[in-house]
C-alpha positions in Angstrom: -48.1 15.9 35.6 -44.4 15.4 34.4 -42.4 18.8 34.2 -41.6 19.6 31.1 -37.8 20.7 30.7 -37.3 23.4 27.8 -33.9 23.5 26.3 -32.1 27.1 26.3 -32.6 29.9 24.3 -29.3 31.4 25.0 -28.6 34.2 22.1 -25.8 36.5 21.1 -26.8 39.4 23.4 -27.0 37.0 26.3 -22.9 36.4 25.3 -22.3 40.0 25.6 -24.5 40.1 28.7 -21.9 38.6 30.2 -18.9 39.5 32.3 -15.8 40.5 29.7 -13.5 37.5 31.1 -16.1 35.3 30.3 -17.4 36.6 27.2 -13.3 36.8 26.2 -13.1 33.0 27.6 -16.0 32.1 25.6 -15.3 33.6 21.8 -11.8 33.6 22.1 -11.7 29.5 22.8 -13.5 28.7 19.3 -10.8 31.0 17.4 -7.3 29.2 15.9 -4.8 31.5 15.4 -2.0 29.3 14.6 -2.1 30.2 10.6 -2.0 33.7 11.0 1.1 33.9 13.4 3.0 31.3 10.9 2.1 33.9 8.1 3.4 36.8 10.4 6.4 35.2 12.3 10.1 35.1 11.6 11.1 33.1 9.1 14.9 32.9 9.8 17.0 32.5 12.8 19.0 35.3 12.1 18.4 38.9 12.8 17.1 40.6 15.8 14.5 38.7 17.9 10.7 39.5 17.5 10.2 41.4 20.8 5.8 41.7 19.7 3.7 39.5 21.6 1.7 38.4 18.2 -0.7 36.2 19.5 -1.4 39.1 22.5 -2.0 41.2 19.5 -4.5 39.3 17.9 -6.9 38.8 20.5 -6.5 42.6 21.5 -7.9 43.0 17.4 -10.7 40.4 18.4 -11.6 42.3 21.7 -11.3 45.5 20.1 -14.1 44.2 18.1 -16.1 43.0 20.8 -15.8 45.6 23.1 -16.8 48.4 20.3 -13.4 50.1 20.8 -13.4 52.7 18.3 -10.0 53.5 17.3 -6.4 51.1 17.7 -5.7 54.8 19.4 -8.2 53.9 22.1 -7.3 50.3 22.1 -3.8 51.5 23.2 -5.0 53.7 25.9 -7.6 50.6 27.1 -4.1 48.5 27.2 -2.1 51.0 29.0 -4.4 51.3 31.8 -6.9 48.4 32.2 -4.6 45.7 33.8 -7.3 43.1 33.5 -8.4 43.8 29.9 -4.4 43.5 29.1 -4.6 40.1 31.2 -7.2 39.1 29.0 -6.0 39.8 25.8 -3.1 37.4 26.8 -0.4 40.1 27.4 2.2 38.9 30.3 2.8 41.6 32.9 6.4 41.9 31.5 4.9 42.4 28.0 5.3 46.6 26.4 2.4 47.4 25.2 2.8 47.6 21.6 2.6 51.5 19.6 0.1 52.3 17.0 2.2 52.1 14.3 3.0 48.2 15.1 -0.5 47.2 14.9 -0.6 49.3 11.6 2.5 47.1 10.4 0.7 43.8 11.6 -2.5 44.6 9.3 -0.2 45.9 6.6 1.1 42.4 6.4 -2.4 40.6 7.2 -3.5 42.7 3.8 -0.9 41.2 1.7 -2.3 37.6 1.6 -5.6 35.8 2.2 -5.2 34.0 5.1 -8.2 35.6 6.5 -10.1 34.0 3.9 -8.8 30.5 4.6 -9.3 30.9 8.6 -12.5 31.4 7.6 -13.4 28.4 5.7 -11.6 25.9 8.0 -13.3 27.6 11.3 -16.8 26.9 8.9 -15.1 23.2 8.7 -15.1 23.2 12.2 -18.4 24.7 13.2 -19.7 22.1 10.4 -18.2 18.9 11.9 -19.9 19.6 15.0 -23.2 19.5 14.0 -23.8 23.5 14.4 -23.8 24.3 10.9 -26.6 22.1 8.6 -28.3 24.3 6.5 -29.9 23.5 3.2 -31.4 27.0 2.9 -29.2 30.0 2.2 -30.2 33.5 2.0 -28.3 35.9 -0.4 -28.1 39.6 0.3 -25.7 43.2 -0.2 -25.5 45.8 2.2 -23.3 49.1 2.6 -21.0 50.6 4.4 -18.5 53.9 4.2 -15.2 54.4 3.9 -12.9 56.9 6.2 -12.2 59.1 3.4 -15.0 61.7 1.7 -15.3 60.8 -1.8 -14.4 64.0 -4.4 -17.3 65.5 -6.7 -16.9 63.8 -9.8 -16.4 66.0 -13.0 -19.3 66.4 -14.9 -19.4 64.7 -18.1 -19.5 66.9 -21.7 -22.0 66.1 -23.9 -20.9 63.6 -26.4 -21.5 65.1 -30.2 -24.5 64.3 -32.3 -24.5 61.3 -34.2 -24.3 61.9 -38.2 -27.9 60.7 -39.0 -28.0 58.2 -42.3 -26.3 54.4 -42.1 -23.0 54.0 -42.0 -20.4 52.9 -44.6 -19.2 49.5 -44.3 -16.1 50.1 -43.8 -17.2 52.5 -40.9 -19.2 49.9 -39.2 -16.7 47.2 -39.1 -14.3 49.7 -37.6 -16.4 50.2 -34.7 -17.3 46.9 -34.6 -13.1 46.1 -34.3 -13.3 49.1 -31.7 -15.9 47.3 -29.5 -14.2 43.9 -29.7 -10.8 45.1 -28.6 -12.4 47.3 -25.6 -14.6 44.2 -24.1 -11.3 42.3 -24.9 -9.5 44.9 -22.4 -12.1 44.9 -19.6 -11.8 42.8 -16.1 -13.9 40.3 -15.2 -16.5 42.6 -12.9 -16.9 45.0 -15.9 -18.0 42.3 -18.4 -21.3 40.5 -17.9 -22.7 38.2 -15.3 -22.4 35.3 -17.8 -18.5 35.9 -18.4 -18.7 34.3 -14.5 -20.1 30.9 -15.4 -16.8 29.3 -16.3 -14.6 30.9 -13.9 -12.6 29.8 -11.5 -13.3 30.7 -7.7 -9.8 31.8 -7.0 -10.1 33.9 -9.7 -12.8 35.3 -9.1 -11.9 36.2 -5.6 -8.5 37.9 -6.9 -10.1 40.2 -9.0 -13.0 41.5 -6.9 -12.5 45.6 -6.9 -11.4 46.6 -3.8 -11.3 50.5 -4.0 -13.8 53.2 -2.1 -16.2 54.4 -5.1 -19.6 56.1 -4.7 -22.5 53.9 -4.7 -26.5 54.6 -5.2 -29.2 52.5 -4.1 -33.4 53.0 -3.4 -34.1 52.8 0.3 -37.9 51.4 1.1 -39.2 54.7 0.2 -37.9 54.7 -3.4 -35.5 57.7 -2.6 -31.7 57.0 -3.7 -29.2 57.3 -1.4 -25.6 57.8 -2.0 -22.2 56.6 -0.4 -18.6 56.5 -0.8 -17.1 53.2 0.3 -17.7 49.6 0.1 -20.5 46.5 -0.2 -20.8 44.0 2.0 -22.0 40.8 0.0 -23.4 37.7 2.6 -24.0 34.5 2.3 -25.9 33.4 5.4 -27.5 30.0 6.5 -31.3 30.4 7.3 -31.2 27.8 10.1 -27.8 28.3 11.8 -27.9 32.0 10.8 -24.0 31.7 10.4 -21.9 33.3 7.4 -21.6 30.6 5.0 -19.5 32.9 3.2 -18.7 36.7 2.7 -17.5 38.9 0.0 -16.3 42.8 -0.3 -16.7 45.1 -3.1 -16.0 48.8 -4.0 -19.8 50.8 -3.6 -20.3 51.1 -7.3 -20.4 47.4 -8.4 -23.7 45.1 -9.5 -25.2 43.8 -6.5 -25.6 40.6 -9.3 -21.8 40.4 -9.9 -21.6 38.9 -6.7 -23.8 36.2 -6.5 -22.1 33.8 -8.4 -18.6 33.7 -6.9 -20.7 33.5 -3.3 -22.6 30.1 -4.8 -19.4 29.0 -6.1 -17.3 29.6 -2.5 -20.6 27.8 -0.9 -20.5 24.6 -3.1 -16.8 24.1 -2.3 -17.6 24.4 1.5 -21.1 22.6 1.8 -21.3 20.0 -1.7 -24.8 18.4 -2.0 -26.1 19.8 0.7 -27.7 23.5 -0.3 -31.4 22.7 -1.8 -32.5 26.8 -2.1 -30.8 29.4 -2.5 -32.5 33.1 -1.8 -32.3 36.1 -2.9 -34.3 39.3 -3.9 -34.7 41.1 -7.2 -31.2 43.1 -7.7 -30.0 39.1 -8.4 -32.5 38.2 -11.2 -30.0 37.0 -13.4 -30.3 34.2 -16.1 -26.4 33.2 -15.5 -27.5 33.1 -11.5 -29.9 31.3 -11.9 -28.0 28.6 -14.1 -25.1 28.6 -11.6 -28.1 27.4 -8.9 -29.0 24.7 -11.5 -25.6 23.6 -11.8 -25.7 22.6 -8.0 -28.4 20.9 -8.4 -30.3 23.4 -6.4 -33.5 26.0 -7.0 -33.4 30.0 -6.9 -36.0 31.4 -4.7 -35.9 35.0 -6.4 -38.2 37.8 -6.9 -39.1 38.3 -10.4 -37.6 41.6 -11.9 -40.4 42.2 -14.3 -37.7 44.8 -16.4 -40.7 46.4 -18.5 -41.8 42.9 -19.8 -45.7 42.4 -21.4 -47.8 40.2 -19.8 -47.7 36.6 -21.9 -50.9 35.2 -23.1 -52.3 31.8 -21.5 -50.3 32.5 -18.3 -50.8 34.6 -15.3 -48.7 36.3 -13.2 -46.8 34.0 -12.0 -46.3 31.9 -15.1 -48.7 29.5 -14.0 -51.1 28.7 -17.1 -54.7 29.4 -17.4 -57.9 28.5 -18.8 -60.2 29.6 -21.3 -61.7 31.8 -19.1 -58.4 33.0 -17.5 -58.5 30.7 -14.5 -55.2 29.9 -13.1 -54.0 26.7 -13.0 -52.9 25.0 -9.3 -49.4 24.0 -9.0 -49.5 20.1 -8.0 -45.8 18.7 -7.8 -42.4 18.6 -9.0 -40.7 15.7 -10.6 -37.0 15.7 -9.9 -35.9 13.1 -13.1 -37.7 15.1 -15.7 -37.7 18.4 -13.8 -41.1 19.2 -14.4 -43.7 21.6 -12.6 -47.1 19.7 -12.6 -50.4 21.8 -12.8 -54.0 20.6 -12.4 -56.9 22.4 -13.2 -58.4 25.4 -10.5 -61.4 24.7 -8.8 -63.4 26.7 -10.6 -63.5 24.3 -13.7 -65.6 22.2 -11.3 -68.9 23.8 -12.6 -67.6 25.6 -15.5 -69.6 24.6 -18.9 -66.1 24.1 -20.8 -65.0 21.2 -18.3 -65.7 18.1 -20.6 -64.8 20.7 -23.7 -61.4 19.8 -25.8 -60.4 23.4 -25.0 -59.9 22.8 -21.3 -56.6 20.4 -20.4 -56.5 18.7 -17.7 -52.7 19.2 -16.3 -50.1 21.1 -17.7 -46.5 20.4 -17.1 -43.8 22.7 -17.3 -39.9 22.4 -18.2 -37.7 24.1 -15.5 -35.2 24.2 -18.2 -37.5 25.9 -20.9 -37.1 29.3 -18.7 -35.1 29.2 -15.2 -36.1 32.6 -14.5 -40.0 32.0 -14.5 -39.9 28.2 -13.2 -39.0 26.9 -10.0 -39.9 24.5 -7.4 -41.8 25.3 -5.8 -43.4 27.1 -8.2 -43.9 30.8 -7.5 -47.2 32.4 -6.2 -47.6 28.8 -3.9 -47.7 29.4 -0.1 -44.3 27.0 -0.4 -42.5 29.5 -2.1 -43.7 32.5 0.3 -42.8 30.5 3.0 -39.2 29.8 1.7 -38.4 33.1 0.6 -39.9 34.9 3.9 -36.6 33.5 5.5 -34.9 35.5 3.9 -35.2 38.0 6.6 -32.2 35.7 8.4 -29.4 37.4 6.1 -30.9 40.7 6.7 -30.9 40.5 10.4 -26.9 39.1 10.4 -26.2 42.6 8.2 -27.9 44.1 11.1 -25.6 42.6 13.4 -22.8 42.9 11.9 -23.0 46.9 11.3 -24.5 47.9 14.8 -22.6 45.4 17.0 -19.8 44.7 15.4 -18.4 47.8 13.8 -18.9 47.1 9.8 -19.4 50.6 9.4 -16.6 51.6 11.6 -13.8 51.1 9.2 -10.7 53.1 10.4 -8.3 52.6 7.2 -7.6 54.8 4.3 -6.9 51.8 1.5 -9.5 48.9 -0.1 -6.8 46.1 1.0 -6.9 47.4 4.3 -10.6 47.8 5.0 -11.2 44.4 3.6 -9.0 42.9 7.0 -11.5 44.4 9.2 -14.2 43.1 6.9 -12.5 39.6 7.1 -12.4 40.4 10.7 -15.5 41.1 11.5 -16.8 38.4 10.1 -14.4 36.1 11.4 -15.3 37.7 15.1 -19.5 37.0 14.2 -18.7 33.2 13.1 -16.4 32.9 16.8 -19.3 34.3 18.6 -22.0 32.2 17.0 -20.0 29.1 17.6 -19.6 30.3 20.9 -23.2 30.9 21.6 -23.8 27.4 19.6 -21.1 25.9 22.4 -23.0 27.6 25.5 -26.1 26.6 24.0 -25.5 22.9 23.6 -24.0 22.3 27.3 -26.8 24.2 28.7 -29.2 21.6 27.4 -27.0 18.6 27.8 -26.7 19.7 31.3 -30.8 19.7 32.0 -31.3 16.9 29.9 -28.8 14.9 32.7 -30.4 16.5 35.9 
């Protein structure tokens, strides 16, 4: 009997497992710092000479990271009096150890650009062209964390006065009318509606994201709300490669729905004609979400936000029609050139009375375009679409990650420009290690599969 050679399941925790020179060795190989130290270097040859090691600096952030240092305090101290760990980071023996308050001045100048951001995308570039990242499934999901800083009571409101009952003068309505024009006219772009999204651009929409601490409520899984001051994490992860496909931060108090689109927009620019579902649970059913997925040629696995609708007459619960005698129709197919759902009659109609009766059609077929909320293929209800939107459970295990081993929710920094460079961070540090993982992985197997 041949022996059967099993290719290696070597996983994240494995990589920090292992020794700290190799785990350094290992993450800290798949990271390109070169734009960031041309963004932070000296620009002229005059002046005094930059005595910071920059690069040294960097990959202390990255360990800092890794090694769940708390504080850049602590980092210091780890510096000061672990030789190897200063070895590591890439710090020559001759090197000072650089204060506090020049780390602080190296973020300060990180927060004043985006060159995070576009790390990011070309390390996504990267992890693409080798073959790591191929994922037609992404999963859409928000989680919290809190800022340094306690948030202040907020004053509570007075009671507006009483509206003068009776309809109002002309001239009084088309005042307030005016009034309500020029106020929407004065509002950003995250304060208008979802659909005000549609025709934006994505730079613009990634300037104006608010940035600011701000209390935030949400339902935990026993209905209870909970409340924080901080931030939102929004994710886009890939289901199969379980990398960040792209990321986005937000102050507490904004629509989990406000983020979906710019996410779908940054994941079309990175991965065109490639994404064929795009997931997502109920806090994202959105008509202008879903239309943005149609516009990439792609179909929303959502849960249906019922929002206090009535039950429609000749179709069940999942908008799949029914018979005569309230039957529901089986879904059958989809046709891609007239995007159509096809259904065929349930098997009940087999030895129902009305089968041969005019009341009782055959197939249906159903316009995705009529309603994009209630239509999609596969249709809802179907084991198909269970299946699909059960992986959804990938973007909710990376939030996991990324809070507990990471240090998401360890942000150290009083302002929203500031907190979002360890958010960029972090998630720039989860993409290394995956790729490094990915890396490990691959020459484990080639390895076996040439012994």
């Amino acid at each position: 009997m041949p022996i059967i050679r099993q290719g290696g399941l070597f996983g994240v925790q494995d990589l920090f497992d292992m020794e700290p020179p190799q785990r350094f060795k290992a993450i800290f190989s798949t990271l390109d710092l070169a734009p960031i130290l041309h963004m932070i270097s000296k620009k002229s040859l005059y002046g005094a000479p930059t005595e910071l090691h920059y690069e040294a600096m960097l990959y202390s952030l990255a360990a800092r990271i890794i090694e769940r240092i708390p504080t850049v305090k602590d980092l210091w101290r780890r510096l000061q009096h672990d030789l190897i760990f200063r070895m590591e980071c890439g710090f020559l023996f001759s090197d000072p150890i650089p204060s506090e308050a020049s780390y602080s001045r190296l973020i300060q100048k990180i927060s004043e650009t985006t060159i995070l951001e576009r790390v990011q995308d070309t390390f996504l570039f990267q992890a693409i062209q080798e073959g790591f990242v191929e994922d037609e499934v992404v999963a859409i999901d928000v989680t919290h964390f809190k800022s340094r800083d306690h948030g202040q009571a907020q004053e509570k409101k007075s009671k507006p006065a009483p509206k003068k009952r009776g309809r109002k003068s002309k001239a009084k309505k088309g005042a307030d009318e005016k009034r309500k024009q020029e106020e929407e006219s004065q509002k950003s772009l995250y304060e208008k509606t979802i659909a005000a999204q549609l025709d934006v651009s994505l730079e613009e929409l990634c300037s104006q994201v608010p940035l600011q601490p701000q209390w935030g409520i949400k339902k935990n899984s026993e209905g209870k709300n909970i409340f924080w001051y901080g931030y939102k994490a929004h994710l886009a992860v890939g289901t199969k490669s379980q990398s960040i496909l792209r990321a986005m931060m937000s102050s507490g108090n904004m629509n989990d729905g406000k983020a979906a689109i710019p996410l779908l927009k940054g994941i079309q620019s990175i991965l065109p004609h490639r994404v064929r579902y795009a997931l997502m649970d109920a806090g994202d059913d959105y008509l202008p979400i879903y239309q943005q997925i149609h516009r990439m040629n792609a179909q929303a696995i959502m849960a249906y936000n019922k929002r206090n609708e009535r039950k429609i007459n000749g179709l069940d619960e999942h908008f799949a029609p029914t018979c005569v005698r309230e039957h529901s129709y089986r879904y059958d197919s989809y046709d891609k050139k007239y995007t159509t759902l096809k259904y065929v009659r349930p098997k009940e109609c087999r030895d129902c009375p009305l089968a041969h009766d005019s009341l009782c059609q055959k197939v249906y077929k159903m316009k995705v375009d009529a309603d994009l909320r209630k239509y999609t293929a596969p249709a809802r209800g179907t084991q198909a679409w269970e299946k699909l939107y059960d992986q959804r459970t990938a973007v909710e295990r990376v939030n996991a990650y990324v809070k507990q081993f990471f240090q998401l929710n360890n942000v150290r920094y009083r302002t929203g420009k500031k907190a979002k460079v360890h958010f960029d961070w972090v998630m720039l540090i989860y993409n290394a290690s995956k790729l490094a993982v990915d890396r490990i992985r691959k020459a484990f197997n080639e390895s076996i599969a040439a012994a």
